[in-house]
XYZ file of C-alpha atoms in Angstrom:
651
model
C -62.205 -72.133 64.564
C -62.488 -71.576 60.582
C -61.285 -74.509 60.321
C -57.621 -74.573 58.837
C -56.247 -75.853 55.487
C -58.757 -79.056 56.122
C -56.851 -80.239 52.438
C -53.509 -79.914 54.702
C -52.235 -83.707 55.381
C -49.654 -84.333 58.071
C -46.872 -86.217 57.809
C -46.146 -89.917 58.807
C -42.935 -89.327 59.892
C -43.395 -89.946 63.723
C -40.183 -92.357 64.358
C -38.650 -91.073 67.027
C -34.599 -90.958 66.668
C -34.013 -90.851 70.322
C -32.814 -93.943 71.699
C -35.020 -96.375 73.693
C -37.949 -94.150 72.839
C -41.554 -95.170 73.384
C -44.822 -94.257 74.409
C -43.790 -94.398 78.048
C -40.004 -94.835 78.346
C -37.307 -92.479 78.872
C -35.167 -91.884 76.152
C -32.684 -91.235 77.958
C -30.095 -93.539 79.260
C -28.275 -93.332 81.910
C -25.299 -95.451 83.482
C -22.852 -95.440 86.413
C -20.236 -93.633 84.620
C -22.529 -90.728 84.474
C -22.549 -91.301 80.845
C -25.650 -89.576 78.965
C -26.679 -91.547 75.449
C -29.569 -89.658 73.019
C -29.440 -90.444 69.584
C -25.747 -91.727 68.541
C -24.660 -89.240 70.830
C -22.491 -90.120 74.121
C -22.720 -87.189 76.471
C -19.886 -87.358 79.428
C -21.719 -85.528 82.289
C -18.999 -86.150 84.738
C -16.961 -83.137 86.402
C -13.865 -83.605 85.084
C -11.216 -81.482 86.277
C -10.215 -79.932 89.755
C -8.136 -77.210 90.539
C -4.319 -77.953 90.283
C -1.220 -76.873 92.136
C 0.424 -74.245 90.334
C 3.534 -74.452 88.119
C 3.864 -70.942 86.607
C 2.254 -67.735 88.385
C 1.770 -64.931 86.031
C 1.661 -61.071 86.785
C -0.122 -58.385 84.873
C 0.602 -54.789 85.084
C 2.557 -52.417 83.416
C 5.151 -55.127 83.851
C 4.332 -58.132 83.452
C 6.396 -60.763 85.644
C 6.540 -64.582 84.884
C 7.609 -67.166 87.471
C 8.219 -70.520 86.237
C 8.444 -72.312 83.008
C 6.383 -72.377 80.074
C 5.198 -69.099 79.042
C 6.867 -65.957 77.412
C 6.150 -62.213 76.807
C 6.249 -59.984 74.278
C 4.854 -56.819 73.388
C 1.667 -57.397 75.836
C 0.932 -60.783 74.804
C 1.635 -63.369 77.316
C 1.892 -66.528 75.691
C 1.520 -70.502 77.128
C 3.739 -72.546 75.062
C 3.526 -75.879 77.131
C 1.498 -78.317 79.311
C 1.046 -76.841 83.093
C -1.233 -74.969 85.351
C -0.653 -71.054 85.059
C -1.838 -68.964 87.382
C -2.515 -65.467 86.228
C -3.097 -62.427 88.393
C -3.380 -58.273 87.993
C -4.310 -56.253 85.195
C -3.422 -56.094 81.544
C -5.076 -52.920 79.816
C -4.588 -54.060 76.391
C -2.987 -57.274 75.992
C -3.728 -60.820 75.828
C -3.158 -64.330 76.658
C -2.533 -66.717 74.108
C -2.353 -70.628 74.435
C 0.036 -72.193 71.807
C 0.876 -75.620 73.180
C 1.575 -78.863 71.587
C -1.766 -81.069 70.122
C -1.269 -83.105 73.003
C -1.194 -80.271 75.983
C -3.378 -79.641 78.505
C -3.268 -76.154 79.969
C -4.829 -75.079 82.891
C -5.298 -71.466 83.391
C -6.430 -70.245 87.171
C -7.427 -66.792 86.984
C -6.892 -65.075 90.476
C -7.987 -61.767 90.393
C -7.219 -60.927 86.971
C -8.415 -58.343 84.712
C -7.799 -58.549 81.186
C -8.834 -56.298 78.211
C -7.523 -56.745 74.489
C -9.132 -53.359 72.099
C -8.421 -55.078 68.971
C -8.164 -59.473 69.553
C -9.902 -61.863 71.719
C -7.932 -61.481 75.218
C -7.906 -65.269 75.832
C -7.290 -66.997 72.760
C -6.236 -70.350 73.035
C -4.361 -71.393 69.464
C -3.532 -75.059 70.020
C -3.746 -77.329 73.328
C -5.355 -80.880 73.836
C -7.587 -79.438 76.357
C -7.916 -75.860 78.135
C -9.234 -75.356 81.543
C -9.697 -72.028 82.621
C -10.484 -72.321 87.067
C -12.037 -69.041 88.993
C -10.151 -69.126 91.919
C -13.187 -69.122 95.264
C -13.682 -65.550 96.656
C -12.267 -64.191 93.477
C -13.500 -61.272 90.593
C -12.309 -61.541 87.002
C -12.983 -59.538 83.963
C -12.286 -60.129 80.156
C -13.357 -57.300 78.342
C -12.440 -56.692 74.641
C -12.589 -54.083 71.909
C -15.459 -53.366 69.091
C -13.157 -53.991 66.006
C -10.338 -56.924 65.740
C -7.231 -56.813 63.591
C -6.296 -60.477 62.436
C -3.110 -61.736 61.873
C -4.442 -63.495 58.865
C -6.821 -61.493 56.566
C -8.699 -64.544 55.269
C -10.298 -66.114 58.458
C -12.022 -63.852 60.682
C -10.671 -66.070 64.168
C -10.676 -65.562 66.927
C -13.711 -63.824 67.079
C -14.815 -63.776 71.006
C -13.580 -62.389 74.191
C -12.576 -65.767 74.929
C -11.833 -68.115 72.092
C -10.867 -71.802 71.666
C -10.009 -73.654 68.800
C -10.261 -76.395 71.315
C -11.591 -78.160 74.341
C -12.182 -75.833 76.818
C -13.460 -76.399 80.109
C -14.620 -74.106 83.029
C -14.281 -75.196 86.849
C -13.973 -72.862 90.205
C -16.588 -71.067 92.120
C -14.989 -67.156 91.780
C -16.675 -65.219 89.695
C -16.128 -64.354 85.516
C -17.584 -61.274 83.965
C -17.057 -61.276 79.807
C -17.613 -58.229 78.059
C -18.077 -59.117 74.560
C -18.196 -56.228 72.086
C -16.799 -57.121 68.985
C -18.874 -60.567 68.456
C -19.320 -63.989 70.829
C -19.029 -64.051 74.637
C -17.199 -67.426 74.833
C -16.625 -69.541 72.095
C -15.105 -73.513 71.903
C -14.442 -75.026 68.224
C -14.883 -78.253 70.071
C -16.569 -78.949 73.437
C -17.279 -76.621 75.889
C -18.173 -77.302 79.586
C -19.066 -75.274 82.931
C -18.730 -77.255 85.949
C -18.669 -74.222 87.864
C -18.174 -70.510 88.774
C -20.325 -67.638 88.700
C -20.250 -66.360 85.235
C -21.826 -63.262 83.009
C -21.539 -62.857 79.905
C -22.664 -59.732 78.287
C -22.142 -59.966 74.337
C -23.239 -58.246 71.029
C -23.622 -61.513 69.550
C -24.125 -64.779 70.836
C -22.880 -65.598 74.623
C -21.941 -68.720 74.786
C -21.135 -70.937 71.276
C -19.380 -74.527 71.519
C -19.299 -75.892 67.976
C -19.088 -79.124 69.021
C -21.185 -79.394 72.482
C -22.202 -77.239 75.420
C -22.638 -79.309 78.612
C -23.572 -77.511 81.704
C -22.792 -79.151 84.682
C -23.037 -76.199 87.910
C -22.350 -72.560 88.412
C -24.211 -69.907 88.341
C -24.693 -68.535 84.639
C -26.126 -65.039 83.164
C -26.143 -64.275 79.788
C -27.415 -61.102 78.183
C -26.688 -61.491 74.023
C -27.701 -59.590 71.542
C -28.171 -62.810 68.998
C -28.294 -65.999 70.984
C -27.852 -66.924 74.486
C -25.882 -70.733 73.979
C -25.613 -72.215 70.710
C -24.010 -75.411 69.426
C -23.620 -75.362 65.471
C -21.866 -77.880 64.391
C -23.966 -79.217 61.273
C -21.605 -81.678 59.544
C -21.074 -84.221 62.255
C -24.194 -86.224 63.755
C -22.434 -86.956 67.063
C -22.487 -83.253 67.817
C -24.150 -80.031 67.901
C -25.860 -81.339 71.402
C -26.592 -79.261 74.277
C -26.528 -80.693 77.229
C -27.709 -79.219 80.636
C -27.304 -81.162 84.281
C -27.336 -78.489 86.856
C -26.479 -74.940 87.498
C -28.698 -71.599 87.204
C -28.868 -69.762 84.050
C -30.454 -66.723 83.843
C -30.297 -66.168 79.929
C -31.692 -62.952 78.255
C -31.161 -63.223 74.280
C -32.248 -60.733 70.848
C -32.870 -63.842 69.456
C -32.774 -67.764 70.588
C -32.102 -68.088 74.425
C -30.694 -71.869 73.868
C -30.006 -73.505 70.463
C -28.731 -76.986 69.629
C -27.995 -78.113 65.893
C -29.023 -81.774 66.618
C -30.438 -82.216 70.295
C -31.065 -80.256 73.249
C -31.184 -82.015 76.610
C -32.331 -81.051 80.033
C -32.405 -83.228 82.805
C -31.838 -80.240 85.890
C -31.097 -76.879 86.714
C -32.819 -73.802 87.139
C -33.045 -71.952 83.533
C -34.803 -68.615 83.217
C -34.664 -67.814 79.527
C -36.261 -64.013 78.071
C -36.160 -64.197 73.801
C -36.544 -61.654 71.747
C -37.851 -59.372 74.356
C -40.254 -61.784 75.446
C -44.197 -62.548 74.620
C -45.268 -59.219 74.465
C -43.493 -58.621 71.206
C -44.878 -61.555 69.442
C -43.850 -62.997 65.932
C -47.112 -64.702 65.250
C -49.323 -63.174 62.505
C -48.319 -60.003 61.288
C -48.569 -58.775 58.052
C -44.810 -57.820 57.560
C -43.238 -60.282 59.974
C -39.735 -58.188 59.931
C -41.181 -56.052 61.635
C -41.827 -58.485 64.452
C -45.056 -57.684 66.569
C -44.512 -54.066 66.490
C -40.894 -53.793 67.492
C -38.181 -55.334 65.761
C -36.029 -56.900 68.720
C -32.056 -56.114 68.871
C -31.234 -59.312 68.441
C -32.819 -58.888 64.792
C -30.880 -56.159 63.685
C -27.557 -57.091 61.699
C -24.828 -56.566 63.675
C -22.410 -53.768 63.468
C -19.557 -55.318 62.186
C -21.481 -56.550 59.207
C -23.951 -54.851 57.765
C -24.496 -56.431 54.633
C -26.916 -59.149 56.206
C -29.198 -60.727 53.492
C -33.137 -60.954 53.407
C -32.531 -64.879 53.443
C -30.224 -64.408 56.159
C -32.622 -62.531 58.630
C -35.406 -64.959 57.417
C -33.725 -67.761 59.527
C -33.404 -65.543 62.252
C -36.056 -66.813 65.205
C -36.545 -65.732 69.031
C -37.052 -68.851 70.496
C -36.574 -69.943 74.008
C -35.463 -73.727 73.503
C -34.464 -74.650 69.867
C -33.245 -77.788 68.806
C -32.959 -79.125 65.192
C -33.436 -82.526 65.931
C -34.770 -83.681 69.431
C -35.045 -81.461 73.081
C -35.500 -83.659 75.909
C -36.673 -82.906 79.389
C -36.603 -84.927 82.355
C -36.249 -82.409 85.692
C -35.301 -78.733 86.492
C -37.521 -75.830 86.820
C -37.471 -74.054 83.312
C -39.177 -70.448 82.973
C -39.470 -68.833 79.426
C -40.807 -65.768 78.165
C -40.348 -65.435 74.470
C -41.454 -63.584 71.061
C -41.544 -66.945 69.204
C -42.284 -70.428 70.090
C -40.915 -71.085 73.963
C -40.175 -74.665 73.103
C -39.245 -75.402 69.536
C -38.057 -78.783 68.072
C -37.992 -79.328 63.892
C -38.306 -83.247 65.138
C -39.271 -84.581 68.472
C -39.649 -83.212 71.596
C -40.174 -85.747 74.609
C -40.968 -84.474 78.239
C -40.085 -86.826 81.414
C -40.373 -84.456 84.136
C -39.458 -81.242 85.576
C -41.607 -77.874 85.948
C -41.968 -75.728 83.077
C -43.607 -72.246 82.533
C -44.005 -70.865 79.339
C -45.229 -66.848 77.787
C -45.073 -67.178 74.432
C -45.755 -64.427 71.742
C -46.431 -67.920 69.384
C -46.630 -71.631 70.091
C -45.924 -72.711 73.759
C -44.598 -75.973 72.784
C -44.091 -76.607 69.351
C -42.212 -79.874 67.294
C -42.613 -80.633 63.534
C -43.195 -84.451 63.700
C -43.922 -85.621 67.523
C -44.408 -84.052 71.584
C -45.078 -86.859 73.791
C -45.733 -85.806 77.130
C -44.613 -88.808 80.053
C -44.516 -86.944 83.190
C -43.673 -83.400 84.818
C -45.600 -79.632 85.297
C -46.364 -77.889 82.237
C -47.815 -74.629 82.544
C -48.408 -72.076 79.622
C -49.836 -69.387 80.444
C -49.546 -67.134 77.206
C -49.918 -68.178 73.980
C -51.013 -68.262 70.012
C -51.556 -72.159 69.854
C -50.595 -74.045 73.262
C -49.187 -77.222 72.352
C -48.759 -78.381 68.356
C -46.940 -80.777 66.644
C -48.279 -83.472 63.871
C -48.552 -86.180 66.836
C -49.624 -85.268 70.637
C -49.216 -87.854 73.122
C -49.954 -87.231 76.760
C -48.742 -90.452 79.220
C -49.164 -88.360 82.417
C -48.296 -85.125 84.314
C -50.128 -81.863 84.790
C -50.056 -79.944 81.655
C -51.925 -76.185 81.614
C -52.159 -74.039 77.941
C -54.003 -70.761 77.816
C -54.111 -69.962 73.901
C -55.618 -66.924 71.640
C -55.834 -69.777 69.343
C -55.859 -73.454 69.548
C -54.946 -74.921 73.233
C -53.440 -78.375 71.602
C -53.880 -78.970 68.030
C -52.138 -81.547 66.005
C -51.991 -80.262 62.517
C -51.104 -76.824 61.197
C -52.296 -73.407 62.078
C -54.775 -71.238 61.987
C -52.225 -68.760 62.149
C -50.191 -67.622 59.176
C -47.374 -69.151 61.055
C -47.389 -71.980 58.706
C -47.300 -70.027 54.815
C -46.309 -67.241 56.045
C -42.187 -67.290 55.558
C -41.870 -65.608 58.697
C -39.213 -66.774 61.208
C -39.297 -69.634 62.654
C -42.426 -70.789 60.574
C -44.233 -74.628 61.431
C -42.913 -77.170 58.947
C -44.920 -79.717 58.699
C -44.681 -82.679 55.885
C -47.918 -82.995 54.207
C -48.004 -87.351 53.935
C -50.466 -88.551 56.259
C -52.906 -87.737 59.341
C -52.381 -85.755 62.195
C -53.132 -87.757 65.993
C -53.772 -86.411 69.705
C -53.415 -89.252 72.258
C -54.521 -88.456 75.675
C -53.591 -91.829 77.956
C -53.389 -89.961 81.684
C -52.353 -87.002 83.116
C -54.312 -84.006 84.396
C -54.620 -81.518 81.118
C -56.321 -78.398 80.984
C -57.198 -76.136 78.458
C -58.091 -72.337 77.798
C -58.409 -71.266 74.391
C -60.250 -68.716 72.527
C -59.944 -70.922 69.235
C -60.036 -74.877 68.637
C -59.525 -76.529 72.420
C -58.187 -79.648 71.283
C -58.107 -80.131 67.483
C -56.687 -82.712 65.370
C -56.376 -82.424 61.407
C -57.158 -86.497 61.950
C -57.872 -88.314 65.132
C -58.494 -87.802 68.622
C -57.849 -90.966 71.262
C -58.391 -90.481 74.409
C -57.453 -93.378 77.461
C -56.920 -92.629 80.345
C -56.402 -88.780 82.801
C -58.485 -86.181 83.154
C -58.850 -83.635 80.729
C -60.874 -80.009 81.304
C -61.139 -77.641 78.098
C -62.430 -74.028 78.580
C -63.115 -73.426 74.484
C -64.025 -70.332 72.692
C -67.265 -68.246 73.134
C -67.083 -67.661 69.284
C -69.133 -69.988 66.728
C -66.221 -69.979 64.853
C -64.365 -72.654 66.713
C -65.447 -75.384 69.291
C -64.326 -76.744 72.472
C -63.589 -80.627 70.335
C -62.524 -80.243 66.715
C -61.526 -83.462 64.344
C -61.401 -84.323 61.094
C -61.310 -88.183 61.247
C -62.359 -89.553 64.616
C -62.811 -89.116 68.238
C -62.576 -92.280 69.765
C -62.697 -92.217 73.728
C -62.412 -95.540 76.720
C -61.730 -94.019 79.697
C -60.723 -90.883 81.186
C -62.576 -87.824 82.116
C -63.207 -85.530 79.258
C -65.217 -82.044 79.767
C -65.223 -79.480 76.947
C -67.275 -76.099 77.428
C -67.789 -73.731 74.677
C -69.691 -72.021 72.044
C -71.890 -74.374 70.242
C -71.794 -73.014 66.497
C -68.698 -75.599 65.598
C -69.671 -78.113 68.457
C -68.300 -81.594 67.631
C -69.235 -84.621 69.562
C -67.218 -87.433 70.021
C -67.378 -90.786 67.859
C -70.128 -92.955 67.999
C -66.863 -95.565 67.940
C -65.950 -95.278 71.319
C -66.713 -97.312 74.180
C -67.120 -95.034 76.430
C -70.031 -93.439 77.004
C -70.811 -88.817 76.586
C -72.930 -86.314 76.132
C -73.486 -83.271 74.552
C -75.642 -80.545 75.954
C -76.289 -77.547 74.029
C -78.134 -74.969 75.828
C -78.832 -71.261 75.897
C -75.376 -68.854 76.823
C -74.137 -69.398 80.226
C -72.192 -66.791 81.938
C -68.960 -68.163 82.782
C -68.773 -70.074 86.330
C -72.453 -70.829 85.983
C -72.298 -74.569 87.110
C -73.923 -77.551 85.309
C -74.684 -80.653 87.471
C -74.952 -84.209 86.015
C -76.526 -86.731 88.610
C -77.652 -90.323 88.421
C -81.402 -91.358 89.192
C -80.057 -92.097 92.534
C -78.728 -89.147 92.897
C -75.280 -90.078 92.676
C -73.003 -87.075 90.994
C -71.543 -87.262 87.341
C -69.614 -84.277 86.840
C -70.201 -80.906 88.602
C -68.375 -78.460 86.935
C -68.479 -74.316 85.995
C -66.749 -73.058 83.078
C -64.006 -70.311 83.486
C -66.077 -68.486 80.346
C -69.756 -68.224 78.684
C -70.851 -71.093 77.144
C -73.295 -72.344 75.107
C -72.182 -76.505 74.824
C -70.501 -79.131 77.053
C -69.385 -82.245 76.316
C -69.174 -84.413 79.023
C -67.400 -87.956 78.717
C -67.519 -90.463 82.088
C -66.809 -93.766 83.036
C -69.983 -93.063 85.523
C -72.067 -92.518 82.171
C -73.578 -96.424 81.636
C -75.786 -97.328 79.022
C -79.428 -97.813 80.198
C -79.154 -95.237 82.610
C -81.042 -92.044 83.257
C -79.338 -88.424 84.036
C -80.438 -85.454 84.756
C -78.498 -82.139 84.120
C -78.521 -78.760 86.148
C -77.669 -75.111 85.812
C -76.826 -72.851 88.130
C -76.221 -73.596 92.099
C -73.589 -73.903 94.266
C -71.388 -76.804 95.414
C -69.586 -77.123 98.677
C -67.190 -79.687 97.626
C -63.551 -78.921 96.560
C -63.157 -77.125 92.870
C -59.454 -77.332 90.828
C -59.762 -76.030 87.871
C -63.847 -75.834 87.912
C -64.235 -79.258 88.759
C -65.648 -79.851 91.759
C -65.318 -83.045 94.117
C -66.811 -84.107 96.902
C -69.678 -81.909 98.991
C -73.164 -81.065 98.251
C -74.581 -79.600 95.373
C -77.436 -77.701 95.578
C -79.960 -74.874 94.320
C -79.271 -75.214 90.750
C -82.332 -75.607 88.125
C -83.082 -78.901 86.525
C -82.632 -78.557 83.106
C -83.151 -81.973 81.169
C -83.216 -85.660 82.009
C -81.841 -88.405 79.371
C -81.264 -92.125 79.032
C -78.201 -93.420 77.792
C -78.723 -95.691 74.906
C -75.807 -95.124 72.668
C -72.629 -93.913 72.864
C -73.020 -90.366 72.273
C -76.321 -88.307 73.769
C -76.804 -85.404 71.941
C -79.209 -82.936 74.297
C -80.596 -79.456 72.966
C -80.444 -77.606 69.695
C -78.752 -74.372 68.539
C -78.978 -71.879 66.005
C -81.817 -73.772 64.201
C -79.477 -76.835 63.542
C -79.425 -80.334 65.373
C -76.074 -81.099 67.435
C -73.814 -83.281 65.349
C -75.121 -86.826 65.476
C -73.250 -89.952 67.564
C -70.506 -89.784 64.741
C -69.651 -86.604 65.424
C -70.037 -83.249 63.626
C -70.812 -79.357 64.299
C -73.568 -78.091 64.954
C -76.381 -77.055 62.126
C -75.773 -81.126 59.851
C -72.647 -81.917 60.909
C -69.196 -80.571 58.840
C -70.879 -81.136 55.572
C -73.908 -79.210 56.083
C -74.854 -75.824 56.921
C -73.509 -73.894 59.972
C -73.578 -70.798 61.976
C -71.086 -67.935 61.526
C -69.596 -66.356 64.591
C -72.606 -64.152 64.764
C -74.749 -66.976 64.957
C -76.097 -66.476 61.478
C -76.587 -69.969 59.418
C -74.403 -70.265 56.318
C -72.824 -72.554 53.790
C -69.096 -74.237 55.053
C -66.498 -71.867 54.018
C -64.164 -72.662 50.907
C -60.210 -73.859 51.602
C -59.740 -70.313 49.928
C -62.127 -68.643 52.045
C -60.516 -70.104 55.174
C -57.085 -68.767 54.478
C -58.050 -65.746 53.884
C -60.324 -65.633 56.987
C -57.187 -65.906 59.390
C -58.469 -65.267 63.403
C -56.655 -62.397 64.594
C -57.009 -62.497 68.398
């Protein structure tokens, strides 16, 4: 790559606030009471409520008939005035229901067929209750549908401002369905905690679909939201304890202008299946453009002020971002199947972001899985297939799992960008502290990487353990397959890193185990190169997805005292994932070289007039210091930190 900001220090700040959290444990814990603890947060993941026998049975219509106690009408406007399960039925054109119960009340409202539209409030607008549970009766279709402009009783707040609002708990159960037409603002909105347990819900909003200040805790149904701003979002910012999203279960099919889930303190996912589509998705990508408001082309809807308020301020739509996943402090995955397609950064944490499990599939018009101070990677599928850098953060850790990143520029990079992603001021911009070095730690797992900049590069150090890890790099002498600034220090694991050789690195003449770095003339991709033992025993035979021109090759099977030979060309009959092939015969490739381990890194070949970087690691030409080809191949002097940001890759 031209190498970024190399003056740019990362930050130290790697402590992880997520309970219990270390380079292999969960940080989640769980207990019998189904009880949930991240951070100082206590997460109650049980299903709480069940239907009730009715008390009160409400009728809409043009009448509007009331049997039982505890509710009253006037003028349209049914309203709950005690504790008790209603059950309301019918139609009310333009009217609403309105909860106004004692602090201590909890209201249960069954909807059975009911069809309610308000053109100038929120038609279910719950004033004051302990807790409000609204139950979609099985078998059953209701609609809430409400008008473009409210009228409030009080001119100075602007409440309630959804189709259904609660200044309190509010809690949805049943397995009927719910459709919410929101077209004055929110979808469904809590002050406190909201919960699904159930029920097949849409929400269709000009603003955000579903908002609980407090919490959002999914726990079943089956959920689709299509918001113009974003999809679920938990805001409270003044209490630590909250501003959590929580999701256990259910499907949620969420298409959103801008964020598709955002949590002001930490986002947890430990099942479901969650389909998210931001800001119109990965083709209209907020990575480096010149005037980011206009947003890869096509400024989404989501990133348009709304109607209602058109006096939105520069500053305002600056903090606007299309993410799939945001969280401000920590996201944590342990299961589901998660499937994002976004204009900004799929996964997005401004702390920590810690995967356990589960299967996730990323597009992303920017970073696949970005967090400002630490990604550690324990177990699960991750496969992006789309975008700027892969995987970034200031520290990398990989424990285990199967992790896939197909970049335009870096694959996994541990520093800032390349990109203008990082000076920029557009939306959604990386943040990273500038007090210490960057670190990718590779300790298992099955990674592979295919990027057309840096395949794995670390603004400090590179360890690698344990796994297996296959890099595809760029065919441009502008980047390399390996890129470090302090040290590459490898002990076990497979490492294999094809790629151009202008900006080759080895790895450090620190590590214990053994590599090798061939540089050779261009190779068309899937050309194979065979490593064998003097007995014939096989190394590594492997074929780049893309041209190459340098391979780095690291191998327990690589002993020191030993002599290798390396092929081009052939076939193999064994089993190939990814390129690598096991197992079988190789045969009719062309003998290339032969070379005796006797230190810890064999450099082989020379390119573009310069030697390969010696065993401590360096590009190609003298090493980082010295000179070194340009992307044409043409020897030059290192180019200036000025140079380099004004040299930004577009790809």
């Amino acid at each position: 790559m031209n190498k970024k900001l190399l003056t740019m220090l990362c930050a130290l700040s790697l402590t992880v606030s997520v309970t219990g959290c270390s380079a292999k444990t969960n940080p989640i814990t769980s207990t019998n009471t189904n009880k949930t603890t991240v951070t100082n947060q206590s997460i109650d993941s049980t299903k709480s409520e069940e239907l009730k026998e009715v008390d009160t049975y409400i009728e809409l219509g043009d009448t509007i008939n009331i049997k039982g106690e505890g509710a009253k009408v006037e003028n349209n406007v049914v309203t709950i005035t005690s504790a008790g399960t209603y059950s309301i039925s019918g139609e009310l054109k333009d009217g609403q229901i309105v909860v106004s119960a004692g602090k201590e009340d909890k209201v249960q409202i069954q909807l059975n067929n009911a069809n309610i539209t308000s053109s100038n409030s929120a038609p279910i607008y719950v004033k004051s209750a302990k807790r409000v549970v609204i139950g979609l009766i099985d078998g059953t279709k209701n609609t809430i549908t409400d008008g473009k402009n409210y009228v409030f009783e009080d001119t100075t707040t602007d409440e309630p401002n959804a189709a259904i609002f609660s200044k309190d708990d509010l809690t949805i159960i049943g397995t009927g369905s719910l459709v919410v037409n929101a077209n004055y603002n929110n979808g469904i909105t809590s002050k406190d905690d909201l919960k699904i347990e159930g029920g097949q819900i849409t929400v269709n909003a000009v603003s955000d679909g579903l908002r609980g200040k407090d919490s959002i805790t999914i726990l079943n149904g089956q959920i689709t939201i299509d918001a113009k701003e974003d999809g679920m979002k938990s805001s409270n910012t003044e209490d630590a304890e909250k501003g959590y999203i929580h999701i256990q279960g259910g499907t949620l099919n969420i298409t959103a202008g801008q964020d598709g889930i955002q949590a002001e303190t930490n986002a947890v996912i430990s099942n479901g299946e969650i389909n998210i589509v931001s800001g119109e998705g990965s083709k209209n990508s907020s990575s480096k453009n010149e005037n980011w408001g206009n947003w890869g082309g096509k400024q989404p809807a989501g990133m348009q002020p709304p109607e209602k308020n058109n006096t939105t301020t520069t500053e305002e739509m600056e903090s606007i971002s299309a993410k799939g996943i945001k969280a401000t402090s920590n996201i944590t995955i342990s299961g589901g199947n998660i499937n994002i397609d976004s204009s900004d950064d799929s996964i997005h944490s401004n702390d920590n972001i810690i995967i356990n499990g589960g299967n996730i599939k990323a597009s992303s018009g920017d970073d696949g899985i970005h967090a400002d101070s630490k990604i550690e990677i324990n177990d699960g599928d991750i496969d992006i297939t789309k975008s700027y850098e892969g995987i970034e953060s200031q520290s990398i850790t990989i424990n285990n799992g199967n992790v896939n990143v197909v970049s335009s520029d870096d694959g996994i990079n541990a520093g800032g960008g390349n990109d203008a992603s990082s000076t920029s001021g557009r939306p959604g911009e990386n943040n990273f502290n500038s007090s210490s070095k960057c670190e990718i730690v590779i300790n298992g797992g099955y990674t592979v990487v295919d990027a057309r900049g840096d395949g794995i590069d670390a603004n400090g150090t590179i360890t690698i353990t344990g796994g297996t890890t296959i890099v595809n790099g760029p065919e441009n002498n502008g980047n390399g397959a390996l890129d470090y600034d302090g040290s590459c220090d490898i002990s076990g694991g497979i490492l294999i890193a094809a790629g151009s050789a202008g900006m080759a690195q080895s790895p450090s003449s620190i590590s214990s185990q053994n590599s090798v770095n061939a540089a050779l003339s261009s190779q068309q991709a899937n050309t194979i190169i065979h490593i064998e033992d003097e007995k014939g025993n096989e190394v590594i035979t492997f074929a780049p997805s893309k041209q190459y021109q340098s391979i780095i090759v690291s191998s327990p099977k690589l002993k020191t005292g030993s002599t290798y030979t390396v092929s081009y060309g052939g076939t193999s009959t064994g089993e190939a994932k990814n390129g690598l092939y096991t197992g079988g015969k190789y045969t009719g490739g062309t003998e290339s070289t032969s070379f005796t381990v006797s230190e810890s890194v064999t450099n082989l070949g020379t390119s573009g007039g310069g030697s390969m970087g010696g065993p401590g690691g360096g590009h190609m030409g003298g090493g980082k210091g010295g000179i070194r080809p340009d992307k044409n191949g043409n020897m030059k002097q290192p180019p200036t930190q000025n140079s380099m940001e004004n040299n930004i890759q577009t790809q």
